[in-house]
mmCIF file of C-alpha atoms in Angstrom:
data_model
loop_
_atom_site.group_PDB
_atom_site.id
_atom_site.type_symbol
_atom_site.label_atom_id
_atom_site.label_comp_id
_atom_site.label_asym_id
_atom_site.label_seq_id
_atom_site.Cartn_x
_atom_site.Cartn_y
_atom_site.Cartn_z
ATOM 1 C CA MET A 279 150.492 70.112 125.158
ATOM 2 C CA ASP A 280 147.672 70.543 127.613
ATOM 3 C CA ALA A 281 144.287 70.628 125.958
ATOM 4 C CA LYS A 282 143.011 73.233 128.350
ATOM 5 C CA PHE A 283 145.967 75.660 127.241
ATOM 6 C CA LEU A 284 145.053 74.962 123.504
ATOM 7 C CA ALA A 285 141.391 75.676 124.082
ATOM 8 C CA SER A 286 142.283 78.995 125.781
ATOM 9 C CA LYS A 287 144.199 80.114 122.770
ATOM 10 C CA ARG A 288 141.440 79.473 120.283
ATOM 11 C CA LEU A 289 140.002 82.525 118.540
ATOM 12 C CA SER A 290 137.052 83.576 120.588
ATOM 13 C CA LEU A 291 134.118 84.085 118.306
ATOM 14 C CA ASN A 292 132.291 87.257 119.409
ATOM 15 C CA GLY A 293 130.594 90.096 117.875
ATOM 16 C CA GLN A 294 133.708 92.199 117.295
ATOM 17 C CA THR A 295 135.630 89.306 116.000
ATOM 18 C CA LEU A 296 132.743 88.438 113.635
ATOM 19 C CA PHE A 297 132.568 92.036 112.408
ATOM 20 C CA TRP A 298 136.174 92.160 111.502
ATOM 21 C CA LEU A 299 136.091 88.807 109.768
ATOM 22 C CA LEU A 300 133.145 89.947 107.710
ATOM 23 C CA GLY A 301 134.771 93.353 107.050
ATOM 24 C CA LEU A 302 138.133 91.727 105.745
ATOM 25 C CA GLY A 303 136.077 89.170 103.739
ATOM 26 C CA LEU A 304 133.995 91.727 102.004
ATOM 27 C CA SER A 305 137.007 93.935 101.317
ATOM 28 C CA ALA A 306 138.887 91.119 99.771
ATOM 29 C CA ALA A 307 135.736 90.215 97.745
ATOM 30 C CA ALA A 308 135.365 93.664 96.452
ATOM 31 C CA ILE A 309 138.974 93.903 95.397
ATOM 32 C CA GLY A 310 138.866 90.407 93.822
ATOM 33 C CA LEU A 311 135.702 91.194 91.898
ATOM 34 C CA ASP A 312 137.151 94.423 90.531
ATOM 35 C CA GLY A 313 140.278 92.506 89.366
ATOM 36 C CA LEU A 314 138.058 89.877 87.616
ATOM 37 C CA LEU A 315 135.847 92.511 86.086
ATOM 38 C CA GLY A 316 138.764 94.706 84.999
ATOM 39 C CA ASN A 317 137.202 97.734 86.806
ATOM 40 C CA ALA A 318 139.287 100.907 87.141
ATOM 41 C CA VAL A 319 140.143 101.922 90.606
ATOM 42 C CA SER A 320 137.774 104.910 90.764
ATOM 43 C CA LEU A 321 134.725 105.893 92.724
ATOM 44 C CA GLY A 322 132.221 105.729 89.616
ATOM 45 C CA ALA A 323 133.674 102.555 87.979
ATOM 46 C CA SER A 324 134.584 100.098 90.744
ATOM 47 C CA ILE A 325 133.126 98.140 93.623
ATOM 48 C CA THR A 326 136.003 98.629 96.109
ATOM 49 C CA VAL A 327 136.120 102.436 96.236
ATOM 50 C CA PRO A 328 132.401 103.189 96.840
ATOM 51 C CA PHE A 329 132.147 100.264 99.229
ATOM 52 C CA LEU A 330 135.068 101.574 101.290
ATOM 53 C CA MET A 331 133.918 105.244 101.212
ATOM 54 C CA ALA A 332 130.469 104.300 102.435
ATOM 55 C CA ALA A 333 131.804 101.932 105.018
ATOM 56 C CA LEU A 334 133.988 104.715 106.318
ATOM 57 C CA GLY A 335 131.284 107.336 106.089
ATOM 58 C CA SER A 336 128.644 105.373 108.004
ATOM 59 C CA SER A 337 131.099 104.152 110.642
ATOM 60 C CA LEU A 338 132.255 107.669 111.451
ATOM 61 C CA LEU A 339 128.805 109.156 111.378
ATOM 62 C CA GLY A 340 127.608 106.499 113.771
ATOM 63 C CA PHE A 341 129.787 107.820 116.511
ATOM 64 C CA SER A 342 127.921 111.017 116.621
ATOM 65 C CA ALA A 343 124.474 109.724 115.418
ATOM 66 C CA VAL A 344 124.286 106.979 118.118
ATOM 67 C CA PRO A 345 124.579 109.416 120.958
ATOM 68 C CA LEU A 346 122.135 111.724 119.273
ATOM 69 C CA LEU A 347 119.721 108.891 119.066
ATOM 70 C CA ARG A 348 120.202 108.027 122.713
ATOM 71 C CA SER A 349 119.649 111.666 123.655
ATOM 72 C CA LEU A 350 116.376 111.803 121.601
ATOM 73 C CA LYS A 351 115.192 108.871 123.674
ATOM 74 C CA THR A 352 114.803 106.567 120.640
ATOM 75 C CA GLY A 353 115.220 103.466 122.893
ATOM 76 C CA GLN A 354 113.809 100.109 121.440
ATOM 77 C CA PHE A 355 110.914 98.481 123.167
ATOM 78 C CA ILE A 356 111.259 94.602 123.307
ATOM 79 C CA ARG A 357 108.062 92.440 122.986
ATOM 80 C CA GLU A 358 107.486 90.477 126.185
ATOM 81 C CA GLU A 359 106.636 87.313 124.166
ATOM 82 C CA GLY A 360 110.097 87.251 122.535
ATOM 83 C CA PRO A 361 113.160 85.433 123.917
ATOM 84 C CA GLN A 362 113.614 86.449 127.555
ATOM 85 C CA GLY A 363 117.333 87.027 126.930
ATOM 86 C CA HIS A 364 116.369 90.095 124.647
ATOM 87 C CA LEU A 365 114.676 91.949 127.466
ATOM 88 C CA LYS A 366 118.032 93.383 128.498
ATOM 89 C CA LYS A 367 118.206 95.130 125.116
ATOM 90 C CA ALA A 368 115.415 97.490 125.940
ATOM 91 C CA GLY A 369 116.440 101.115 125.693
ATOM 92 C CA THR A 370 118.937 100.410 123.005
ATOM 93 C CA PRO A 371 118.596 103.370 120.477
ATOM 94 C CA THR A 372 116.911 102.334 117.209
ATOM 95 C CA MET A 373 116.182 104.165 113.833
ATOM 96 C CA GLY A 374 119.889 103.569 112.951
ATOM 97 C CA GLY A 375 118.905 103.393 109.339
ATOM 98 C CA ALA A 376 118.430 107.168 109.406
ATOM 99 C CA PHE A 377 122.068 107.645 109.369
ATOM 100 C CA PHE A 378 123.704 104.704 107.360
ATOM 101 C CA VAL A 379 121.170 104.573 104.481
ATOM 102 C CA PRO A 380 121.507 108.230 103.443
ATOM 103 C CA VAL A 381 125.397 107.649 103.466
ATOM 104 C CA ALA A 382 124.957 104.929 100.928
ATOM 105 C CA VAL A 383 122.586 106.955 98.762
ATOM 106 C CA ALA A 384 124.862 110.060 98.851
ATOM 107 C CA VAL A 385 127.973 108.018 97.936
ATOM 108 C CA ALA A 386 126.097 106.344 94.999
ATOM 109 C CA LEU A 387 124.601 109.417 93.618
ATOM 110 C CA VAL A 388 127.875 111.366 93.618
ATOM 111 C CA ALA A 389 129.781 108.291 92.225
ATOM 112 C CA THR A 390 127.359 107.811 89.194
ATOM 113 C CA GLY A 391 127.031 111.553 88.523
ATOM 114 C CA PHE A 392 123.255 111.290 89.576
ATOM 115 C CA GLY A 393 122.578 108.774 86.923
ATOM 116 C CA ARG A 394 118.821 108.173 86.143
ATOM 117 C CA ASP A 395 118.685 104.547 87.439
ATOM 118 C CA THR A 396 120.665 105.449 90.620
ATOM 119 C CA VAL A 397 118.304 108.333 91.349
ATOM 120 C CA ALA A 398 115.171 106.190 90.876
ATOM 121 C CA VAL A 399 116.497 103.422 93.156
ATOM 122 C CA SER A 400 117.741 105.799 95.778
ATOM 123 C CA LEU A 401 114.443 107.622 95.918
ATOM 124 C CA LEU A 402 112.590 104.250 96.385
ATOM 125 C CA THR A 403 115.032 103.269 99.099
ATOM 126 C CA LEU A 404 114.534 106.602 100.942
ATOM 127 C CA ALA A 405 110.825 106.300 100.452
ATOM 128 C CA TYR A 406 110.731 102.956 102.198
ATOM 129 C CA GLY A 407 113.151 104.225 104.714
ATOM 130 C CA ALA A 408 110.683 107.035 105.453
ATOM 131 C CA ILE A 409 107.800 104.507 105.948
ATOM 132 C CA GLY A 410 110.085 102.697 108.317
ATOM 133 C CA TRP A 411 110.812 105.964 110.146
ATOM 134 C CA VAL A 412 107.154 106.769 110.656
ATOM 135 C CA ASP A 413 106.597 103.268 111.969
ATOM 136 C CA ASP A 414 109.678 103.597 114.356
ATOM 137 C CA TRP A 415 108.569 106.948 115.627
ATOM 138 C CA GLN A 416 105.176 105.780 116.355
ATOM 139 C CA VAL A 417 106.700 102.996 118.457
ATOM 140 C CA ILE A 418 108.730 105.495 120.372
ATOM 141 C CA GLN A 419 105.791 108.028 120.748
ATOM 142 C CA ARG A 420 103.458 105.212 122.165
ATOM 143 C CA ARG A 421 106.134 103.491 124.245
ATOM 144 C CA SER A 422 105.041 100.109 123.009
ATOM 145 C CA ASN A 423 106.274 97.686 120.433
ATOM 146 C CA LYS A 424 103.353 98.710 117.905
ATOM 147 C CA GLY A 425 103.810 101.458 115.360
ATOM 148 C CA ILE A 426 101.477 102.380 112.684
ATOM 149 C CA SER A 427 98.721 99.767 111.759
ATOM 150 C CA PRO A 428 99.872 96.791 109.528
ATOM 151 C CA ARG A 429 97.233 97.900 106.913
ATOM 152 C CA ALA A 430 98.480 101.437 106.734
ATOM 153 C CA LYS A 431 102.177 100.184 106.500
ATOM 154 C CA LEU A 432 101.260 97.806 103.808
ATOM 155 C CA GLY A 433 99.333 100.461 102.001
ATOM 156 C CA LEU A 434 102.064 102.758 101.898
ATOM 157 C CA GLN A 435 104.638 100.166 100.726
ATOM 158 C CA VAL A 436 102.199 99.148 97.825
ATOM 159 C CA ALA A 437 101.710 102.904 96.892
ATOM 160 C CA VAL A 438 105.424 103.474 96.582
ATOM 161 C CA ALA A 439 105.830 100.182 94.716
ATOM 162 C CA VAL A 440 103.170 101.111 92.268
ATOM 163 C CA LEU A 441 104.924 104.607 91.511
ATOM 164 C CA PHE A 442 108.156 102.863 90.994
ATOM 165 C CA CYS A 443 106.699 100.327 88.607
ATOM 166 C CA LEU A 444 104.990 102.978 86.717
ATOM 167 C CA TRP A 445 108.245 104.706 86.296
ATOM 168 C CA VAL A 446 109.999 101.584 85.105
ATOM 169 C CA LEU A 447 107.208 100.891 82.613
ATOM 170 C CA ALA A 448 107.720 104.376 81.122
ATOM 171 C CA SER A 449 111.470 104.469 80.991
ATOM 172 C CA GLN A 450 112.727 100.855 80.492
ATOM 173 C CA PRO A 451 112.829 98.700 77.471
ATOM 174 C CA ALA A 452 110.038 96.291 76.820
ATOM 175 C CA GLY A 453 112.469 93.350 77.164
ATOM 176 C CA LEU A 454 112.667 93.970 80.778
ATOM 177 C CA THR A 455 109.444 91.949 81.311
ATOM 178 C CA THR A 456 111.149 88.769 80.345
ATOM 179 C CA VAL A 457 112.647 87.075 83.431
ATOM 180 C CA ALA A 458 116.185 85.744 83.001
ATOM 181 C CA LEU A 459 116.345 82.103 83.962
ATOM 182 C CA PRO A 460 119.328 79.692 84.372
ATOM 183 C CA LEU A 461 120.773 77.912 81.194
ATOM 184 C CA GLY A 462 120.182 81.131 79.132
ATOM 185 C CA LEU A 463 116.428 80.674 79.341
ATOM 186 C CA GLY A 464 113.815 83.481 79.724
ATOM 187 C CA LEU A 465 110.273 83.692 80.919
ATOM 188 C CA PRO A 466 108.329 86.334 78.893
ATOM 189 C CA LEU A 467 105.752 87.547 81.472
ATOM 190 C CA GLY A 468 104.271 90.650 79.604
ATOM 191 C CA LEU A 469 101.805 92.382 81.626
ATOM 192 C CA LEU A 470 102.162 89.926 84.530
ATOM 193 C CA PHE A 471 105.645 91.222 85.107
ATOM 194 C CA TRP A 472 104.265 94.338 86.816
ATOM 195 C CA PRO A 473 102.256 92.762 89.732
ATOM 196 C CA LEU A 474 105.335 90.558 90.197
ATOM 197 C CA ALA A 475 107.708 93.518 90.379
ATOM 198 C CA GLY A 476 105.381 95.262 92.751
ATOM 199 C CA PHE A 477 105.060 91.966 94.993
ATOM 200 C CA VAL A 478 108.984 91.830 94.875
ATOM 201 C CA LEU A 479 109.423 95.235 96.405
ATOM 202 C CA VAL A 480 106.928 94.708 99.258
ATOM 203 C CA ALA A 481 107.969 91.102 99.849
ATOM 204 C CA GLU A 482 111.725 91.933 100.070
ATOM 205 C CA SER A 483 111.213 94.911 102.321
ATOM 206 C CA ASN A 484 109.100 92.862 104.708
ATOM 207 C CA ALA A 485 111.496 89.858 104.512
ATOM 208 C CA THR A 486 114.390 91.959 105.530
ATOM 209 C CA ASN A 487 112.280 93.634 108.233
ATOM 210 C CA LEU A 488 111.551 90.222 109.741
ATOM 211 C CA THR A 489 115.247 89.214 109.494
ATOM 212 C CA ASP A 490 116.280 92.181 111.564
ATOM 213 C CA GLY A 491 115.820 90.538 114.961
ATOM 214 C CA LEU A 492 119.416 89.815 116.305
ATOM 215 C CA ASP A 493 122.492 92.046 116.888
ATOM 216 C CA GLY A 494 124.266 92.384 113.563
ATOM 217 C CA LEU A 495 121.986 89.949 111.684
ATOM 218 C CA MET A 496 120.416 92.142 109.082
ATOM 219 C CA GLY A 497 123.444 94.506 108.818
ATOM 220 C CA GLY A 498 125.821 91.667 108.023
ATOM 221 C CA THR A 499 123.677 89.552 105.751
ATOM 222 C CA GLY A 500 122.549 92.870 104.034
ATOM 223 C CA ALA A 501 126.145 93.745 103.359
ATOM 224 C CA ILE A 502 126.926 90.266 101.989
ATOM 225 C CA ALA A 503 123.731 90.343 99.712
ATOM 226 C CA PHE A 504 124.460 93.833 98.287
ATOM 227 C CA MET A 505 128.016 92.655 97.518
ATOM 228 C CA GLY A 506 126.691 89.762 95.773
ATOM 229 C CA LEU A 507 124.164 91.695 93.746
ATOM 230 C CA ALA A 508 126.869 94.230 92.845
ATOM 231 C CA ALA A 509 128.796 91.360 91.267
ATOM 232 C CA ILE A 510 125.597 90.073 89.533
ATOM 233 C CA VAL A 511 124.686 93.439 87.930
ATOM 234 C CA ALA A 512 128.235 94.655 87.173
ATOM 235 C CA PRO A 513 128.518 93.458 83.587
ATOM 236 C CA THR A 514 125.353 95.092 82.388
ATOM 237 C CA HIS A 515 124.452 97.877 84.879
ATOM 238 C CA PRO A 516 127.487 99.615 86.251
ATOM 239 C CA ASP A 517 125.657 102.431 87.837
ATOM 240 C CA LEU A 518 123.634 99.824 89.851
ATOM 241 C CA MET A 519 126.838 98.007 90.594
ATOM 242 C CA VAL A 520 128.085 101.085 92.291
ATOM 243 C CA PHE A 521 124.825 101.573 94.287
ATOM 244 C CA CYS A 522 124.872 98.093 95.571
ATOM 245 C CA ALA A 523 128.610 98.573 96.588
ATOM 246 C CA ALA A 524 127.867 101.711 98.476
ATOM 247 C CA MET A 525 124.867 100.034 100.231
ATOM 248 C CA ALA A 526 127.094 97.136 101.144
ATOM 249 C CA GLY A 527 129.762 99.427 102.655
ATOM 250 C CA ALA A 528 127.069 101.460 104.657
ATOM 251 C CA CYS A 529 125.848 98.219 106.084
ATOM 252 C CA LEU A 530 129.267 97.237 107.077
ATOM 253 C CA GLY A 531 129.941 100.703 108.690
ATOM 254 C CA PHE A 532 126.671 100.538 110.576
ATOM 255 C CA LEU A 533 127.661 96.917 111.701
ATOM 256 C CA LEU A 534 130.523 98.575 113.662
ATOM 257 C CA HIS A 535 127.925 99.970 115.991
ATOM 258 C CA ASN A 536 125.375 97.095 115.556
ATOM 259 C CA HIS A 537 127.522 93.932 116.220
ATOM 260 C CA ASN A 538 126.835 92.048 119.413
ATOM 261 C CA PRO A 539 126.368 93.615 121.941
ATOM 262 C CA ALA A 540 124.630 96.255 119.795
ATOM 263 C CA ARG A 541 124.824 99.984 120.673
ATOM 264 C CA VAL A 542 122.196 100.803 118.071
ATOM 265 C CA PHE A 543 119.462 99.040 116.099
ATOM 266 C CA MET A 544 118.584 99.965 112.416
ATOM 267 C CA GLY A 545 114.889 99.694 113.044
ATOM 268 C CA ASP A 546 112.328 99.617 110.316
ATOM 269 C CA THR A 547 114.049 102.861 109.011
ATOM 270 C CA GLY A 548 116.830 100.672 107.886
ATOM 271 C CA SER A 549 115.357 97.256 107.349
ATOM 272 C CA LEU A 550 112.580 98.444 104.955
ATOM 273 C CA ALA A 551 115.097 100.447 102.918
ATOM 274 C CA LEU A 552 117.465 97.705 102.407
ATOM 275 C CA GLY A 553 114.677 95.156 101.210
ATOM 276 C CA ALA A 554 113.372 97.751 98.795
ATOM 277 C CA ALA A 555 116.762 98.660 97.544
ATOM 278 C CA LEU A 556 117.597 94.903 96.767
ATOM 279 C CA GLY A 557 114.079 94.586 94.995
ATOM 280 C CA ALA A 558 114.446 97.647 92.949
ATOM 281 C CA VAL A 559 118.051 96.641 91.643
ATOM 282 C CA GLY A 560 116.761 93.193 90.782
ATOM 283 C CA ILE A 561 113.834 94.548 88.885
ATOM 284 C CA LEU A 562 115.899 97.270 86.906
ATOM 285 C CA SER A 563 118.765 94.812 86.093
ATOM 286 C CA GLY A 564 116.506 91.995 85.040
ATOM 287 C CA ASN A 565 117.815 89.627 87.689
ATOM 288 C CA LEU A 566 114.763 88.591 89.631
ATOM 289 C CA PHE A 567 115.597 84.941 89.650
ATOM 290 C CA ALA A 568 119.161 85.558 90.837
ATOM 291 C CA LEU A 569 117.715 88.069 93.552
ATOM 292 C CA LEU A 570 115.458 85.162 94.758
ATOM 293 C CA VAL A 571 118.401 82.848 95.150
ATOM 294 C CA LEU A 572 120.409 85.610 96.735
ATOM 295 C CA THR A 573 117.770 86.439 99.438
ATOM 296 C CA LEU A 574 116.531 82.926 100.123
ATOM 297 C CA LEU A 575 117.623 83.321 103.865
ATOM 298 C CA PHE A 576 115.367 86.470 104.136
ATOM 299 C CA PHE A 577 112.326 84.645 102.609
ATOM 300 C CA ALA A 578 113.083 81.594 104.963
ATOM 301 C CA GLU A 579 112.589 83.975 107.794
ATOM 302 C CA THR A 580 109.196 85.091 106.205
ATOM 303 C CA LEU A 581 108.135 81.654 105.441
ATOM 304 C CA SER A 582 108.775 80.629 108.959
ATOM 305 C CA VAL A 583 106.241 83.190 110.285
ATOM 306 C CA ILE A 584 103.615 82.163 107.741
ATOM 307 C CA ILE A 585 103.988 78.492 108.613
ATOM 308 C CA GLN A 586 103.877 79.407 112.409
ATOM 309 C CA VAL A 587 100.713 81.381 112.149
ATOM 310 C CA GLY A 588 98.974 78.925 109.746
ATOM 311 C CA TYR A 589 99.871 75.912 111.904
ATOM 312 C CA PHE A 590 98.752 77.689 114.976
ATOM 313 C CA LYS A 591 95.332 78.485 113.495
ATOM 314 C CA ALA A 592 94.909 75.075 111.860
ATOM 315 C CA THR A 593 95.582 73.149 115.145
ATOM 316 C CA LYS A 594 93.446 75.544 117.243
ATOM 317 C CA GLY A 595 91.384 73.791 119.811
ATOM 318 C CA PRO A 596 88.132 74.500 121.669
ATOM 319 C CA ASP A 597 90.151 76.539 123.967
ATOM 320 C CA GLY A 598 91.365 78.862 121.322
ATOM 321 C CA VAL A 599 94.951 77.599 121.671
ATOM 322 C CA GLY A 600 96.904 76.125 118.861
ATOM 323 C CA LYS A 601 100.221 74.312 118.490
ATOM 324 C CA ARG A 602 103.385 75.888 117.328
ATOM 325 C CA PHE A 603 105.535 74.387 114.310
ATOM 326 C CA PHE A 604 108.645 76.304 115.528
ATOM 327 C CA LYS A 605 109.724 77.071 119.031
ATOM 328 C CA MET A 606 109.323 80.737 117.951
ATOM 329 C CA ALA A 607 109.147 82.612 114.740
ATOM 330 C CA PRO A 608 110.838 84.376 112.953
ATOM 331 C CA LEU A 609 113.328 81.352 112.252
ATOM 332 C CA HIS A 610 116.341 82.958 114.031
ATOM 333 C CA HIS A 611 114.418 82.860 117.319
ATOM 334 C CA HIS A 612 113.741 79.234 116.825
ATOM 335 C CA PHE A 613 117.437 78.497 116.685
ATOM 336 C CA GLU A 614 117.996 80.646 119.834
ATOM 337 C CA LEU A 615 115.508 78.645 121.812
ATOM 338 C CA SER A 616 116.942 75.500 120.449
ATOM 339 C CA GLY A 617 120.258 76.318 122.410
ATOM 340 C CA TRP A 618 122.179 78.321 119.813
ATOM 341 C CA SER A 619 123.847 81.413 120.995
ATOM 342 C CA GLU A 620 123.153 84.707 119.297
ATOM 343 C CA ILE A 621 126.542 84.819 117.852
ATOM 344 C CA GLN A 622 126.212 81.368 116.454
ATOM 345 C CA VAL A 623 122.973 82.121 114.699
ATOM 346 C CA VAL A 624 124.405 85.347 113.123
ATOM 347 C CA ALA A 625 127.648 83.605 112.081
ATOM 348 C CA VAL A 626 125.806 80.753 110.431
ATOM 349 C CA ALA A 627 123.439 83.230 108.663
ATOM 350 C CA TYR A 628 126.583 85.125 107.378
ATOM 351 C CA ALA A 629 127.892 81.905 105.905
ATOM 352 C CA VAL A 630 124.452 80.883 104.346
ATOM 353 C CA THR A 631 124.120 84.305 102.739
ATOM 354 C CA ALA A 632 127.599 84.151 101.247
ATOM 355 C CA GLY A 633 126.949 80.614 99.948
ATOM 356 C CA LEU A 634 123.734 81.941 98.342
ATOM 357 C CA ALA A 635 125.541 84.870 96.760
ATOM 358 C CA MET A 636 127.979 82.536 95.159
ATOM 359 C CA LEU A 637 125.122 80.326 93.958
ATOM 360 C CA ALA A 638 123.268 83.453 92.501
ATOM 361 C CA LEU A 639 126.329 84.394 90.603
ATOM 362 C CA GLN A 640 126.187 80.994 88.888
ATOM 363 C CA VAL A 641 122.497 81.129 87.974
ATOM 364 C CA ARG A 642 122.189 84.747 86.939
#
């Protein structure tokens, strides 16, 4: 048979195809996990039901929220020093986190009967989302790619993290300060646990913020990460399992509107909230090591920026110009400028995150 004919019949990997593949994969994973865990098919005791409800809710809400964001002139400003192919995305509505994050929170709160841990994690998630909203709004008002100052943004993140850690200290058992390691080992940190917990919240939120740079990248990897975290915490923290399932579903529903070519971006409103939610669940469930493994892709994005800036400063010559370690940072832009298409970068990121989720399940 003619090779050209066969090539024309191959499945074309585009944003929509990738979305449906991810959606089917996550749905199958949710059903399979419920079967393995022996979960009842109900809103408050399974992964599948809150996952599907949040996915349906955020996807349907997006059909009215995206035009509203466009009418409010919330168009994204694209930095000129970024990949030139991204300039055509200027004007795409941002702040999409304002509609899909609340859907996840609402589903989780109702499903768990406003359980204490769910309320705490939800409030933290919304607080970080509010910080992102302020930043996004400043970007829109100033009509530039600069929002609130980095110092103010970091200060707000740290302040909310401190409040959350104080609540955890007052409400959770003392054994939480021992970090679970593979092979049944534990690392008792005592008072050192609290600065680590605060660091995790701030670091996770900034890592997911940096990862949110391509159509469908953070939405899809976020959905996978939350599904993996739901499986990790299920045996000991069913309420947090439901919260993670709802977050995974909301991310997938948002991805219906965010896959390439994106009709809306999540903005800092969404990305900061996702990172904080991941960190909070990891802290409360005592799974910080498993969380580290699960979110290694996000930290690789952060590390690429640190390396790029450090190398540039270290190699700066008399003219004030230094060398670049990567073609561009964060890491996903390096691969773009190396000849990968945006779809290829996102597809590989999905595969890597899925692999990390399976690995995290083994080391929890």
